[in-house]
Short mmCIF file of N, CA and C in Angstrom, two decimals:
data_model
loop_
_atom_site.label_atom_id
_atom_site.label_comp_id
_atom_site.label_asym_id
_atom_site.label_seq_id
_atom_site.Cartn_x
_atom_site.Cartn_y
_atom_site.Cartn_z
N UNK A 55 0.85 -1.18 0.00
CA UNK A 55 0.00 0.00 0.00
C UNK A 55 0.90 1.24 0.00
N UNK A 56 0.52 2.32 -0.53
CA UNK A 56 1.22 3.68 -1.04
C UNK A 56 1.09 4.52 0.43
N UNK A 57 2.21 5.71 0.53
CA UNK A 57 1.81 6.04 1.33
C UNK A 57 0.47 6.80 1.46
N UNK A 58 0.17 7.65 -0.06
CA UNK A 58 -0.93 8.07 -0.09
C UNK A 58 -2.26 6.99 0.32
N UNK A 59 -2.18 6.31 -0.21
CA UNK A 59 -3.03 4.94 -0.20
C UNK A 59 -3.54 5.26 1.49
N UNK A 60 -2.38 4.81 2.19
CA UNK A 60 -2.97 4.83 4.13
C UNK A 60 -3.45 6.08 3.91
N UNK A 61 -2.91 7.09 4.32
CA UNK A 61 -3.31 8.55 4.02
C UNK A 61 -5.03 8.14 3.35
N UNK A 62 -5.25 7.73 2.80
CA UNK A 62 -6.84 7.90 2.61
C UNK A 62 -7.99 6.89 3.07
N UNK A 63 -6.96 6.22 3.39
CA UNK A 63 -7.44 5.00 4.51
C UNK A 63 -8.06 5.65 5.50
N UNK A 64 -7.10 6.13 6.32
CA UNK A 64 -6.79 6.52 7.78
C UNK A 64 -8.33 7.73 7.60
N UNK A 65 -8.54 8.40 6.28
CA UNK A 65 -8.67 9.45 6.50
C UNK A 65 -10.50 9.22 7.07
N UNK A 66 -10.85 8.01 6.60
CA UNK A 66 -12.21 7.58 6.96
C UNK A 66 -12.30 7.49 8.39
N UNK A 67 -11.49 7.23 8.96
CA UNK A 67 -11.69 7.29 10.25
C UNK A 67 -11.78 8.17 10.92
N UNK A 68 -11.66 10.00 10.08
CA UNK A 68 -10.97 10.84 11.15
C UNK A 68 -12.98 11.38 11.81
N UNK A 69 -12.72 12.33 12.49
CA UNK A 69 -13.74 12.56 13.82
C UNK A 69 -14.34 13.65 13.51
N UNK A 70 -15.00 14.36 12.59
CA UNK A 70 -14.88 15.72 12.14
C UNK A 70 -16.53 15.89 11.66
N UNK A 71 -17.43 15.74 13.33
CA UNK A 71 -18.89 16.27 13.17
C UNK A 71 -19.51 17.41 12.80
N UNK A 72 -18.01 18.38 13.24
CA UNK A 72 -18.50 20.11 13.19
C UNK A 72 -18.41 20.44 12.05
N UNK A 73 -17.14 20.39 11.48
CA UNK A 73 -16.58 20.68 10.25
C UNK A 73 -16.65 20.11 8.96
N UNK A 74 -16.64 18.73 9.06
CA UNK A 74 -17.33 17.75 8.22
C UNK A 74 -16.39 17.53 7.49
N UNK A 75 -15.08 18.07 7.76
CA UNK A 75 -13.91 18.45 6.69
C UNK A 75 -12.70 17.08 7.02
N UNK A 76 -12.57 15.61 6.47
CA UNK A 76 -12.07 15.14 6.86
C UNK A 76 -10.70 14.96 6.24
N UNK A 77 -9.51 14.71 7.30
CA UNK A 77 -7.95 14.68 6.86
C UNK A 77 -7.20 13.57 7.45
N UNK A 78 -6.70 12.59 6.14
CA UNK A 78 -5.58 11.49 6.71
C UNK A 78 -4.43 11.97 6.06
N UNK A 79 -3.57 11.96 7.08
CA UNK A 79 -2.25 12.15 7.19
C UNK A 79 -1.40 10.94 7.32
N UNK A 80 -0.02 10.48 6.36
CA UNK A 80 0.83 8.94 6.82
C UNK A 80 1.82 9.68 6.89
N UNK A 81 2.65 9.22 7.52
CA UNK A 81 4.36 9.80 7.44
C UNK A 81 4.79 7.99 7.77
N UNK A 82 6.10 8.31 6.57
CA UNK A 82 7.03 6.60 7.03
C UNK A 82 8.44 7.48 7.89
N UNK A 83 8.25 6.29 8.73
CA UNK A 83 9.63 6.84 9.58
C UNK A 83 11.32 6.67 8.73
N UNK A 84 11.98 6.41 9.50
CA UNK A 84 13.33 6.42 8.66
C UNK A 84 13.29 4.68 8.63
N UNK A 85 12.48 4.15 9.53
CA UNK A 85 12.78 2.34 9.17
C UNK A 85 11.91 2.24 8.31
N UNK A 86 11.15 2.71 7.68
CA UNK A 86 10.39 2.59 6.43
C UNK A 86 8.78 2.15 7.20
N UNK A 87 8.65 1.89 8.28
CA UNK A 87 7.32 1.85 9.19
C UNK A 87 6.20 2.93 8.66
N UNK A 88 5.35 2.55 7.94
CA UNK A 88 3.68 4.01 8.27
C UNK A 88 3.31 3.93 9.25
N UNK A 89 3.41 5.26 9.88
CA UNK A 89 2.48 5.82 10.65
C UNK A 89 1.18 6.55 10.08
N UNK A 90 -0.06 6.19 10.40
CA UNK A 90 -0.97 7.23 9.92
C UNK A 90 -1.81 8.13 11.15
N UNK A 91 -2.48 9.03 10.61
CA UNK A 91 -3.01 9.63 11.55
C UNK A 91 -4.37 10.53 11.09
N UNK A 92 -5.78 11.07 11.61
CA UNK A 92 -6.55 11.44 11.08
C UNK A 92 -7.34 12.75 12.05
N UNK A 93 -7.58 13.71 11.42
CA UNK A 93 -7.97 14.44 12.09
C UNK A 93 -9.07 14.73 13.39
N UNK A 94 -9.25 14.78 14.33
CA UNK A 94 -10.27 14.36 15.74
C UNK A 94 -10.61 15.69 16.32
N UNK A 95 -11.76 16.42 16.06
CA UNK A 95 -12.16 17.48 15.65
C UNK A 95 -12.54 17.50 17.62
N UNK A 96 -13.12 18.66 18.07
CA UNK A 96 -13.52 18.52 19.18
C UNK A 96 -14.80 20.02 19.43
N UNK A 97 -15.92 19.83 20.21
CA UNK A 97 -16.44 21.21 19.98
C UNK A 97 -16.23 22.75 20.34
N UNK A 98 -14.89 22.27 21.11
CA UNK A 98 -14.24 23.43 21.71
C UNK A 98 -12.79 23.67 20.77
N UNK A 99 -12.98 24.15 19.46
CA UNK A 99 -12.74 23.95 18.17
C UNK A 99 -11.22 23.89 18.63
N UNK A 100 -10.94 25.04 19.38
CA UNK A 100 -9.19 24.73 19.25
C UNK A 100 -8.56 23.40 20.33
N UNK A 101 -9.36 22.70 20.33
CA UNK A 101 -8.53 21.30 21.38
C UNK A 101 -8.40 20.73 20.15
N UNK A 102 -9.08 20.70 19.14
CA UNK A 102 -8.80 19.67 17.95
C UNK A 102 -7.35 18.84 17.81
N UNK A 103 -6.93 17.63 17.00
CA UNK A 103 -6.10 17.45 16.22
C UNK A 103 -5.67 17.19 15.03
N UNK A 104 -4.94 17.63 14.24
CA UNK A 104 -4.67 17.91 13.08
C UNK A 104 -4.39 16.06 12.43
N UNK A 105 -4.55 15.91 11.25
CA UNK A 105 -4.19 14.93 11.38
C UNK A 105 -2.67 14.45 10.89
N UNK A 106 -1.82 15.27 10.49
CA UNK A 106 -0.04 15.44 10.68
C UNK A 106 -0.10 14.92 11.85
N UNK A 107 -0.46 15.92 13.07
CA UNK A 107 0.67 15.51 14.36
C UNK A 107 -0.10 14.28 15.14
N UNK A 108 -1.56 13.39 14.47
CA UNK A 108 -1.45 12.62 14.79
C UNK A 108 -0.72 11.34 14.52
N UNK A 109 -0.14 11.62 13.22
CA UNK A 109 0.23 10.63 12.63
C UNK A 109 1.95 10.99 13.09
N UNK A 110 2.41 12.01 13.35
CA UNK A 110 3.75 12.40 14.20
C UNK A 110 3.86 11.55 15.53
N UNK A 111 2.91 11.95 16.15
CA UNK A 111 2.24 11.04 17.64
C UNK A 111 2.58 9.46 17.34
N UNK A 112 1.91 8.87 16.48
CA UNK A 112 1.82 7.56 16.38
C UNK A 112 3.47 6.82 16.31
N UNK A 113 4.20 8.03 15.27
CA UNK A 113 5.54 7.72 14.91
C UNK A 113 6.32 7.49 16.08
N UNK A 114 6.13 8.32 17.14
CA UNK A 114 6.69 8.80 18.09
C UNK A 114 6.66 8.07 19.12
N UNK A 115 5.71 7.44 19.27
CA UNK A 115 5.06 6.53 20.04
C UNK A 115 5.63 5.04 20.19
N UNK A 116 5.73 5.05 18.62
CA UNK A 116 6.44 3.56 17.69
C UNK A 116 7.92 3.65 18.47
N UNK A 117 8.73 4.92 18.79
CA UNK A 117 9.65 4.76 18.86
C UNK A 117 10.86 5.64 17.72
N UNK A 118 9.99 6.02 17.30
CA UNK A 118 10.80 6.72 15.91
C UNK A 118 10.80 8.24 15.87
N UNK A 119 11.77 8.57 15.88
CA UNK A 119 11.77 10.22 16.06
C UNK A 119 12.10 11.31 14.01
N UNK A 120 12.09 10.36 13.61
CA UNK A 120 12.92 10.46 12.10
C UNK A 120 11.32 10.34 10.82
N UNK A 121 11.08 11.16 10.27
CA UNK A 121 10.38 10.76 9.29
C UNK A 121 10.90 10.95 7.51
N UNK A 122 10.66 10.26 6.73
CA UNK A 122 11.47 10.47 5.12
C UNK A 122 10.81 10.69 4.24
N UNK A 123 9.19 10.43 4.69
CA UNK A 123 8.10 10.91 3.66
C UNK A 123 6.56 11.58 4.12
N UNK A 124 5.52 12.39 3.36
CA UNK A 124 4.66 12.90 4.21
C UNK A 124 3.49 12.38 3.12
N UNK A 125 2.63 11.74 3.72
CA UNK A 125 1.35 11.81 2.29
C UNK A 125 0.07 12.72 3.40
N UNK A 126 -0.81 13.68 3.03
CA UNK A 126 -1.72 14.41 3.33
C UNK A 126 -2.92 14.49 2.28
N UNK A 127 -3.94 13.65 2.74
CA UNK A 127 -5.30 13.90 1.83
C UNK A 127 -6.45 14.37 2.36
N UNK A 128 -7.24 15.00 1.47
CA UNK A 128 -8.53 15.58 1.94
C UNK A 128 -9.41 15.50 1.08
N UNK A 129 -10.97 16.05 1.25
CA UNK A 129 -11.81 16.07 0.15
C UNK A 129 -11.98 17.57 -0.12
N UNK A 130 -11.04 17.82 -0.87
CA UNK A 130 -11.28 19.30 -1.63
C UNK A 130 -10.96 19.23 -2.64
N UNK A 131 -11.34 20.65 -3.45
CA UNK A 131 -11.10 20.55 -5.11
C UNK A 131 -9.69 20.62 -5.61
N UNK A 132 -8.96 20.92 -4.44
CA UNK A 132 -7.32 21.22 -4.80
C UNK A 132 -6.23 20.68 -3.54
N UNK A 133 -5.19 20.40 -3.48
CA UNK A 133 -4.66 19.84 -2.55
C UNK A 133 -4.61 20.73 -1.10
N UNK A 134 -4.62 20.13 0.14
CA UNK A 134 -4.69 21.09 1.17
C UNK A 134 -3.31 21.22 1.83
N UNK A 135 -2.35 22.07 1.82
CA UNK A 135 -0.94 21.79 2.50
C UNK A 135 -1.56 21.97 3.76
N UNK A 136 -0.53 21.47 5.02
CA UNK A 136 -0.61 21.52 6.28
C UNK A 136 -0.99 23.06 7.04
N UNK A 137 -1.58 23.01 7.87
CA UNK A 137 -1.94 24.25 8.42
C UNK A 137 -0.27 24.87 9.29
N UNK A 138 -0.25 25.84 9.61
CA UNK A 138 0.90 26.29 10.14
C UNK A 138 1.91 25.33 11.65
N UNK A 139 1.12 25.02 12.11
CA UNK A 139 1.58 24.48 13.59
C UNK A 139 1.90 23.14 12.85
N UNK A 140 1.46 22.45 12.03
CA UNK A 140 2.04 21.17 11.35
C UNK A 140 2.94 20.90 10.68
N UNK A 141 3.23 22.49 10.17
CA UNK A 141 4.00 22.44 9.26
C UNK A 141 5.90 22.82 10.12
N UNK A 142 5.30 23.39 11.15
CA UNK A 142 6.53 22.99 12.20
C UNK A 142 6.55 21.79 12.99
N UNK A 143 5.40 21.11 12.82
CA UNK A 143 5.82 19.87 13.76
C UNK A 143 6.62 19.05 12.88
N UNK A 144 6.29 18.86 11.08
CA UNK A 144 6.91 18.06 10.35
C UNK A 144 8.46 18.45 9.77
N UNK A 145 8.64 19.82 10.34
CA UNK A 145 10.66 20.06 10.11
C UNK A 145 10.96 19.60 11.92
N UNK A 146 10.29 19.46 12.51
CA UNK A 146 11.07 19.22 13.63
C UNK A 146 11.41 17.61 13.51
N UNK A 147 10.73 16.48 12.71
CA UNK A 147 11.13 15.45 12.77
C UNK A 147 11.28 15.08 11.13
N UNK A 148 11.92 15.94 10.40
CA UNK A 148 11.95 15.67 9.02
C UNK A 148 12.90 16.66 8.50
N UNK A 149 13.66 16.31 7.31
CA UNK A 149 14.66 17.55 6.59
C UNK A 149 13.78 18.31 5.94
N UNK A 150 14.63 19.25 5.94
CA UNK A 150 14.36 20.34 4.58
C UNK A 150 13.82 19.79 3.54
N UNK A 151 14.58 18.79 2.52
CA UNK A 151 14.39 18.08 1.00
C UNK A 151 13.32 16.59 1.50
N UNK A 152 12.80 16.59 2.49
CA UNK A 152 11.35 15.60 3.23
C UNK A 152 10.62 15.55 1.72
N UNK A 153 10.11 14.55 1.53
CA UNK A 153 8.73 14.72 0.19
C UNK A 153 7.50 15.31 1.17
N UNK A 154 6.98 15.81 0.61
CA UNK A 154 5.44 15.43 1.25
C UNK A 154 4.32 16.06 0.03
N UNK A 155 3.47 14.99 0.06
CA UNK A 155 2.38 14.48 -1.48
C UNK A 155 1.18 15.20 -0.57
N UNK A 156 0.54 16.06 -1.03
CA UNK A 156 -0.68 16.64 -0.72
C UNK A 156 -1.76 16.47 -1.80
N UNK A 157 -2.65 15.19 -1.25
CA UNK A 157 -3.71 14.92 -2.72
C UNK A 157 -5.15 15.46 -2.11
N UNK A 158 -5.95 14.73 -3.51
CA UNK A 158 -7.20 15.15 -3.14
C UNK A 158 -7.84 13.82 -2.82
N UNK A 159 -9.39 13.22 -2.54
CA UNK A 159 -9.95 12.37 -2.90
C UNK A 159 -10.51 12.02 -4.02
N UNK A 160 -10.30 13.04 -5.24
CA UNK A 160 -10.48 13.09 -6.23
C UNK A 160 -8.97 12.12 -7.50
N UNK A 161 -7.99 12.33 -7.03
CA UNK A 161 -6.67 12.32 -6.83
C UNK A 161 -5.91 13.06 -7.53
N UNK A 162 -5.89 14.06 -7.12
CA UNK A 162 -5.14 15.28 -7.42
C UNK A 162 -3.83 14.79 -6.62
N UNK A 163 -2.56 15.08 -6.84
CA UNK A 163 -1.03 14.78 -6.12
C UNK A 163 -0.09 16.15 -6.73
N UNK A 164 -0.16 16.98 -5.38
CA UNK A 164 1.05 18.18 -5.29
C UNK A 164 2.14 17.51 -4.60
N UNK A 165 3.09 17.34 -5.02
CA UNK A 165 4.39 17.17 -4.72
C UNK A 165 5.21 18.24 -4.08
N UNK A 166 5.51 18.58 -2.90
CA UNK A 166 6.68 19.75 -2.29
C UNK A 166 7.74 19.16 -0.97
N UNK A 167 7.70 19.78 -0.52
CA UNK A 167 8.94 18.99 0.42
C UNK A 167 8.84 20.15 1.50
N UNK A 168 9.18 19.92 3.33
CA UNK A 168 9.11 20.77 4.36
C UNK A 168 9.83 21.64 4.22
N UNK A 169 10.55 22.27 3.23
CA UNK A 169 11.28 23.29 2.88
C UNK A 169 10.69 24.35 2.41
N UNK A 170 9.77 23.19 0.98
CA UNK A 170 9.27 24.89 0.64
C UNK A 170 8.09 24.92 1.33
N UNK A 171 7.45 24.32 2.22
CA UNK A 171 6.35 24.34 3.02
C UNK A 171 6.64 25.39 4.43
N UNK A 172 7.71 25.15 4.41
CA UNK A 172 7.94 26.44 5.61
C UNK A 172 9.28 26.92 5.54
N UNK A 173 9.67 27.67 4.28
CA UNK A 173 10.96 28.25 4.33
C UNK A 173 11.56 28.94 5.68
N UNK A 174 12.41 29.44 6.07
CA UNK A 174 12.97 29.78 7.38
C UNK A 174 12.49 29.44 8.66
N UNK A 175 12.37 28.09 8.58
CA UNK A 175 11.90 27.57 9.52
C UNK A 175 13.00 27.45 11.29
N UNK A 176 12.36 27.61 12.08
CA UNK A 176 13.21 27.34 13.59
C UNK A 176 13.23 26.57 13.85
N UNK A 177 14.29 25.98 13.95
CA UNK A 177 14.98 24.93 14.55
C UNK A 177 15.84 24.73 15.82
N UNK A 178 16.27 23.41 15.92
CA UNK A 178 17.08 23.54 17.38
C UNK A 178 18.23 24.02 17.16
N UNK A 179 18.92 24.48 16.02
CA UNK A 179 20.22 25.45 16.19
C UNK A 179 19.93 27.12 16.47
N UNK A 180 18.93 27.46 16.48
CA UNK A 180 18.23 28.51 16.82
C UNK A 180 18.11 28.74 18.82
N UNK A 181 18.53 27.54 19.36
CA UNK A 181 18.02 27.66 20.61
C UNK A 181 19.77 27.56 21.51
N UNK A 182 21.00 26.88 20.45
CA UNK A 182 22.12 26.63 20.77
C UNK A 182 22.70 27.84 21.85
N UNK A 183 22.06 29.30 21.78
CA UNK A 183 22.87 29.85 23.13
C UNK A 183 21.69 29.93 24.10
N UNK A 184 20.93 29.33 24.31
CA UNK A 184 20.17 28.96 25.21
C UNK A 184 20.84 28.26 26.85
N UNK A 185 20.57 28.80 27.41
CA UNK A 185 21.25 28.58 29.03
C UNK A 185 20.37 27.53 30.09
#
C-alpha cells in the first residue's frame, strides 16, 4: 500500500462532526514503518487534532523520532498543504528536501517537500545559546 493509499485510509476514520472536513495524514519513519493519523475534531474547536501531528504522535510513540516521507489527503477541489503548527511539527522530525504528497480524494497529487512548506523555519540550532 502507497503512502498516499494509508493517508486515505486513515482518512475515513478521522472525527470531524463540526466541520465535516475530513484529513488522513501517513508519514514513514526512517525504518520505512507508516504511521498514519486522522484528524479528531472537538467542539471546543481549538482542542482539535490535526491529522499530521497525529500521525507524528503515532511515529513517536512507535519509537521513531525520524520521518522520510509525508502523504496528506482531503476532500477538496485542490490539494490542502498543512496548516501552520504542522507544518513545524513536520521540520522538527523531518529535513528540509522531506517529500510530502498533498492529494485530493479526487486524486489530485502536489508534490513539495518541508522546505518549501515552511521556508525559514526554527529549529534547534536557533536555541544553541540557550542557558
Amino acid at each position: 500500500m502507497t503512502l498516499m493509499e494509508c493517508a486515505r485510509e486513515v482518512r475515513e476514520a478521522a472525527y470531524a462532526p463540526y466541520s465535516k472536513f475530513k484529513v488522513g495524514a501517513a508519514v514513514r519513519g526512517a525504518s520505512g514503518r507508516i504511521y498514519r493519523g486522522c484528524n479528531v475534531e472537538n467542539v471546543a474547536y481549538p482542542e482539535g487534532t490535526c491529522a499530521e501531528a497525529g500521525a507524528i504522535a503515532a511515529m513517536v510513540a512507535a519509537g521513531e523520532t525520524t520521518l522520510t516521507e509525508v502523504a496528506v489527503i482531503a476532500d477538496s477541489p485542490d490539494p490542502v498543504p498543512p496548516c501552520g503548527g504542522c507544518r513545524q511539527k513536520l521540520a522538527e522530525f523531518g529535513q528540509g528536501d522531506t517529500p510530502v504528497l498533498l492529494g485530493t480524494t479526487d486524486g489530485k497529487i502536489m508534490t513539495t517537500t518541508i522546505q518549501d512548506l515552511l521556508p525559514g523555519r526554527f529549529d534547534a540550532s536557533h536555541m544553541e545559546n540557550a542557558e
